[in-house]
Amino acid sequence: MGLRRNRFGSFVVGEMPEGCRLCVRGAKLVLFLTGLCRRSCFYCPLSSLRRGKDVVYANERPIRSTRQLLKEAELMDAQGTGITGGDPSLRFRRLLRYLRVLKRELGPEHHVHLYCTELSRERLRRLREEGLDEIRFHAWSPEPVRKAVEEGLNCGVELPSLPGSFRVLTRLLKELEGAGCSFVNLNELEFSETNSLELRRRGFRLKSLDSVAVKGSEELALRVLEWALENTELNLHYCPSRLKDGVQLRNRLKRRARKVARPYEALTSEGLLVKGVIEGLPPSELEAGRRRLIRKYGIPPELLSVNRRRVRLETSPEVAERLSERERGLSFSWVESYPTFDGVEVTVIPLPLRGRGTRGTSGSP
Ligand code: SF4
């Protein structure tokens, strides 16, 4: 079949794993089950907010219940879930509970894959009985895979592509093939706030100033894939850093944005939401201010709402721009935000835009 770059920008030998197929389309919910882990991999990218902490997130939403998990799945129209951590096996009862609910409420076709380190046969059996579709070990040995395959699970290995590890990786691939492994997923190694000191100490450097990827990681992965073409029957997938941030995340944001956008919010090609914001009214006058603007400018009511938490009115970018030229006592801006649970605002552009003249004085915005 040959080494080929697919339309998402990753490289595949053989078949892409089903879990990755849904992930690159942004259709997988990321269930972070716990930040706990017994290992201390020098390249661990977990943020300081999550590492070592027993917290649960569905995408960016901190959750405490299966109800909140299902809500997040609904808001992004998830077709599958990737359960990750930390090491989710350290909270096994929680893992079984969430897996059971996903399969029961979203249907057996909701594809669930799990990342973990090692599991006993008994636990592997329980996961199979609950309908787990795919298990991915973060392991530099074939032993966890052997056990999981014997217990009837569809099993793969996921590792970072560490520059200088060609011989270790190719030897491991041979052993994994012998153990019945279905696929190996290599990720481009990345600098993060928590691993950068250690990576630098070991001589790793940034690939370029506009990327967090490590120099030489992609070259190593492609060399391993070329080798695999001739030397194994294993399915291999190389996932570059730009795919995760550029394609997978953007697709996931777009899915969620389409579900959660208010009537006055516009969706950007990056999957972010843009709205107009009106500030300068005290909390007690927000409602009256909204009614006045609706009346005065004939704004459709669904295009102007009160955001009490942020003490402001929100509207469409167009309405905000037009009003900014007429309502001198208020301040206006365009705000670009993530369509995620935390709704992080990334860009604020004050209005009116400089260099633009007023657009007439009629009543309608
Ligand atoms: S197993 Fe995963 S979560 Fe645990 S230290 Fe290694 S990279 Fe981090």
PDB file of C-alpha atoms in Angstrom, residues 208-341:
ATOM      1  CA  SER A 208      10.986  26.077  14.524  1.00  0.00           C
ATOM      2  CA  LEU A 209       9.914  29.211  16.309  1.00  0.00           C
ATOM      3  CA  ASP A 210       6.281  28.816  15.267  1.00  0.00           C
ATOM      4  CA  SER A 211       5.899  25.243  16.551  1.00  0.00           C
ATOM      5  CA  VAL A 212       6.197  23.407  19.859  1.00  0.00           C
ATOM      6  CA  ALA A 213       7.417  20.265  18.070  1.00  0.00           C
ATOM      7  CA  VAL A 214      10.867  18.842  18.743  1.00  0.00           C
ATOM      8  CA  LYS A 215      13.473  18.979  15.994  1.00  0.00           C
ATOM      9  CA  GLY A 216      14.178  15.544  14.525  1.00  0.00           C
ATOM     10  CA  SER A 217      11.033  13.864  15.879  1.00  0.00           C
ATOM     11  CA  GLU A 218       9.199  13.888  12.553  1.00  0.00           C
ATOM     12  CA  GLU A 219      12.285  12.688  10.646  1.00  0.00           C
ATOM     13  CA  LEU A 220      12.637   9.772  13.056  1.00  0.00           C
ATOM     14  CA  ALA A 221       8.959   8.808  12.733  1.00  0.00           C
ATOM     15  CA  LEU A 222       9.068   8.871   8.939  1.00  0.00           C
ATOM     16  CA  ARG A 223      12.254   6.787   8.956  1.00  0.00           C
ATOM     17  CA  VAL A 224      10.535   4.216  11.165  1.00  0.00           C
ATOM     18  CA  LEU A 225       7.492   4.167   8.868  1.00  0.00           C
ATOM     19  CA  GLU A 226       9.723   3.667   5.809  1.00  0.00           C
ATOM     20  CA  TRP A 227      11.394   0.794   7.617  1.00  0.00           C
ATOM     21  CA  ALA A 228       8.016  -0.688   8.534  1.00  0.00           C
ATOM     22  CA  LEU A 229       6.937  -0.743   4.883  1.00  0.00           C
ATOM     23  CA  GLU A 230       9.554  -3.358   4.175  1.00  0.00           C
ATOM     24  CA  ASN A 231       9.845  -5.109   7.495  1.00  0.00           C
ATOM     25  CA  THR A 232       6.490  -5.562   9.236  1.00  0.00           C
ATOM     26  CA  GLU A 233       2.794  -6.092   8.597  1.00  0.00           C
ATOM     27  CA  LEU A 234       1.889  -3.762  11.466  1.00  0.00           C
ATOM     28  CA  ASN A 235      -0.350  -0.773  10.881  1.00  0.00           C
ATOM     29  CA  LEU A 236       1.537   2.408  11.722  1.00  0.00           C
ATOM     30  CA  HIS A 237       0.313   5.949  12.048  1.00  0.00           C
ATOM     31  CA  TYR A 238       2.448   9.040  12.586  1.00  0.00           C
ATOM     32  CA  CYS A 239       0.524  11.962  14.109  1.00  0.00           C
ATOM     33  CA  PRO A 240       2.320  15.315  13.669  1.00  0.00           C
ATOM     34  CA  SER A 241       1.960  18.145  16.144  1.00  0.00           C
ATOM     35  CA  ARG A 242       0.319  20.349  13.480  1.00  0.00           C
ATOM     36  CA  LEU A 243      -2.455  17.767  13.053  1.00  0.00           C
ATOM     37  CA  LYS A 244      -3.388  17.814  16.721  1.00  0.00           C
ATOM     38  CA  ASP A 245      -3.424  21.589  17.028  1.00  0.00           C
ATOM     39  CA  GLY A 246      -4.298  22.564  13.502  1.00  0.00           C
ATOM     40  CA  VAL A 247      -6.765  19.966  12.257  1.00  0.00           C
ATOM     41  CA  GLN A 248      -8.075  17.793  15.065  1.00  0.00           C
ATOM     42  CA  LEU A 249      -8.629  20.604  17.559  1.00  0.00           C
ATOM     43  CA  ARG A 250     -10.060  22.928  14.916  1.00  0.00           C
ATOM     44  CA  ASN A 251     -12.508  20.264  13.770  1.00  0.00           C
ATOM     45  CA  ARG A 252     -13.573  19.562  17.330  1.00  0.00           C
ATOM     46  CA  LEU A 253     -14.064  23.284  17.993  1.00  0.00           C
ATOM     47  CA  LYS A 254     -16.139  23.649  14.850  1.00  0.00           C
ATOM     48  CA  ARG A 255     -18.399  20.773  15.827  1.00  0.00           C
ATOM     49  CA  ARG A 256     -19.014  22.348  19.212  1.00  0.00           C
ATOM     50  CA  ALA A 257     -19.319  25.878  17.843  1.00  0.00           C
ATOM     51  CA  ARG A 258     -22.080  24.823  15.466  1.00  0.00           C
ATOM     52  CA  LYS A 259     -24.027  23.476  18.440  1.00  0.00           C
ATOM     53  CA  VAL A 260     -23.462  26.248  20.974  1.00  0.00           C
ATOM     54  CA  ALA A 261     -23.317  29.439  18.848  1.00  0.00           C
ATOM     55  CA  ARG A 262     -25.845  32.090  19.831  1.00  0.00           C
ATOM     56  CA  PRO A 263     -27.884  33.629  16.977  1.00  0.00           C
ATOM     57  CA  TYR A 264     -25.590  36.671  17.027  1.00  0.00           C
ATOM     58  CA  GLU A 265     -22.261  34.835  17.014  1.00  0.00           C
ATOM     59  CA  ALA A 266     -20.299  34.235  13.808  1.00  0.00           C
ATOM     60  CA  LEU A 267     -18.151  31.133  13.320  1.00  0.00           C
ATOM     61  CA  THR A 268     -14.584  31.621  12.028  1.00  0.00           C
ATOM     62  CA  SER A 269     -12.665  29.160   9.857  1.00  0.00           C
ATOM     63  CA  GLU A 270     -10.629  28.286  12.974  1.00  0.00           C
ATOM     64  CA  GLY A 271     -13.742  27.156  14.835  1.00  0.00           C
ATOM     65  CA  LEU A 272     -13.857  30.245  17.092  1.00  0.00           C
ATOM     66  CA  LEU A 273     -16.875  32.447  17.765  1.00  0.00           C
ATOM     67  CA  VAL A 274     -16.981  36.201  17.182  1.00  0.00           C
ATOM     68  CA  LYS A 275     -19.550  38.469  18.766  1.00  0.00           C
ATOM     69  CA  GLY A 276     -20.078  42.133  19.510  1.00  0.00           C
ATOM     70  CA  VAL A 277     -19.806  43.262  23.130  1.00  0.00           C
ATOM     71  CA  ILE A 278     -21.316  46.362  24.729  1.00  0.00           C
ATOM     72  CA  GLU A 279     -19.975  47.539  28.089  1.00  0.00           C
ATOM     73  CA  GLY A 280     -20.423  50.536  30.331  1.00  0.00           C
ATOM     74  CA  LEU A 281     -23.836  49.794  31.855  1.00  0.00           C
ATOM     75  CA  PRO A 282     -24.073  49.056  35.595  1.00  0.00           C
ATOM     76  CA  PRO A 283     -25.570  45.611  36.454  1.00  0.00           C
ATOM     77  CA  SER A 284     -28.904  47.143  37.482  1.00  0.00           C
ATOM     78  CA  GLU A 285     -29.330  48.853  34.077  1.00  0.00           C
ATOM     79  CA  LEU A 286     -28.444  45.986  31.765  1.00  0.00           C
ATOM     80  CA  GLU A 287     -32.037  44.930  31.059  1.00  0.00           C
ATOM     81  CA  ALA A 288     -33.310  48.482  30.610  1.00  0.00           C
ATOM     82  CA  GLY A 289     -30.306  49.303  28.398  1.00  0.00           C
ATOM     83  CA  ARG A 290     -31.044  46.290  26.220  1.00  0.00           C
ATOM     84  CA  ARG A 291     -34.693  47.274  25.827  1.00  0.00           C
ATOM     85  CA  ARG A 292     -33.747  50.849  24.941  1.00  0.00           C
ATOM     86  CA  LEU A 293     -31.310  49.769  22.224  1.00  0.00           C
ATOM     87  CA  ILE A 294     -33.793  47.272  20.770  1.00  0.00           C
ATOM     88  CA  ARG A 295     -36.473  49.957  20.604  1.00  0.00           C
ATOM     89  CA  LYS A 296     -34.283  52.761  19.312  1.00  0.00           C
ATOM     90  CA  TYR A 297     -32.506  50.804  16.561  1.00  0.00           C
ATOM     91  CA  GLY A 298     -35.066  48.105  15.753  1.00  0.00           C
ATOM     92  CA  ILE A 299     -32.657  45.316  16.678  1.00  0.00           C
ATOM     93  CA  PRO A 300     -34.262  41.836  16.577  1.00  0.00           C
ATOM     94  CA  PRO A 301     -34.447  40.794  20.281  1.00  0.00           C
ATOM     95  CA  GLU A 302     -32.613  37.507  19.636  1.00  0.00           C
ATOM     96  CA  LEU A 303     -29.603  39.541  18.476  1.00  0.00           C
ATOM     97  CA  LEU A 304     -29.090  41.351  21.774  1.00  0.00           C
ATOM     98  CA  SER A 305     -28.740  39.580  25.109  1.00  0.00           C
ATOM     99  CA  VAL A 306     -27.629  40.303  28.660  1.00  0.00           C
ATOM    100  CA  ASN A 307     -24.570  38.552  30.048  1.00  0.00           C
ATOM    101  CA  ARG A 308     -24.893  39.084  33.796  1.00  0.00           C
ATOM    102  CA  ARG A 309     -21.740  37.244  34.728  1.00  0.00           C
ATOM    103  CA  ARG A 310     -19.590  39.509  32.588  1.00  0.00           C
ATOM    104  CA  VAL A 311     -21.821  42.577  33.200  1.00  0.00           C
ATOM    105  CA  ARG A 312     -22.341  43.401  29.540  1.00  0.00           C
ATOM    106  CA  LEU A 313     -24.621  43.123  26.554  1.00  0.00           C
ATOM    107  CA  GLU A 314     -23.781  40.822  23.682  1.00  0.00           C
ATOM    108  CA  THR A 315     -24.813  41.151  20.063  1.00  0.00           C
ATOM    109  CA  SER A 316     -23.668  40.474  16.524  1.00  0.00           C
ATOM    110  CA  PRO A 317     -20.380  41.952  15.280  1.00  0.00           C
ATOM    111  CA  GLU A 318     -22.321  44.042  12.724  1.00  0.00           C
ATOM    112  CA  VAL A 319     -24.743  45.533  15.276  1.00  0.00           C
ATOM    113  CA  ALA A 320     -21.861  46.354  17.640  1.00  0.00           C
ATOM    114  CA  GLU A 321     -19.976  48.120  14.873  1.00  0.00           C
ATOM    115  CA  ARG A 322     -22.969  50.195  13.835  1.00  0.00           C
ATOM    116  CA  LEU A 323     -23.902  51.160  17.404  1.00  0.00           C
ATOM    117  CA  SER A 324     -20.326  52.054  18.263  1.00  0.00           C
ATOM    118  CA  GLU A 325     -20.613  55.002  15.892  1.00  0.00           C
ATOM    119  CA  ARG A 326     -23.777  56.300  17.573  1.00  0.00           C
ATOM    120  CA  GLU A 327     -23.790  55.409  21.267  1.00  0.00           C
ATOM    121  CA  ARG A 328     -20.930  57.491  22.587  1.00  0.00           C
ATOM    122  CA  GLY A 329     -21.585  56.742  26.264  1.00  0.00           C
ATOM    123  CA  LEU A 330     -20.977  52.997  25.908  1.00  0.00           C
ATOM    124  CA  SER A 331     -17.910  50.993  24.884  1.00  0.00           C
ATOM    125  CA  PHE A 332     -17.988  48.450  22.100  1.00  0.00           C
ATOM    126  CA  SER A 333     -15.721  45.678  20.893  1.00  0.00           C
ATOM    127  CA  TRP A 334     -15.519  42.544  18.819  1.00  0.00           C
ATOM    128  CA  VAL A 335     -14.599  39.555  20.934  1.00  0.00           C
ATOM    129  CA  GLU A 336     -13.310  36.251  19.600  1.00  0.00           C
ATOM    130  CA  SER A 337     -13.612  33.269  21.933  1.00  0.00           C
ATOM    131  CA  TYR A 338     -13.312  29.502  22.054  1.00  0.00           C
ATOM    132  CA  PRO A 339     -16.633  27.658  21.811  1.00  0.00           C
ATOM    133  CA  THR A 340     -15.516  25.547  24.770  1.00  0.00           C
ATOM    134  CA  PHE A 341     -16.943  25.230  28.267  1.00  0.00           C
TER     135      PHE A 341
END
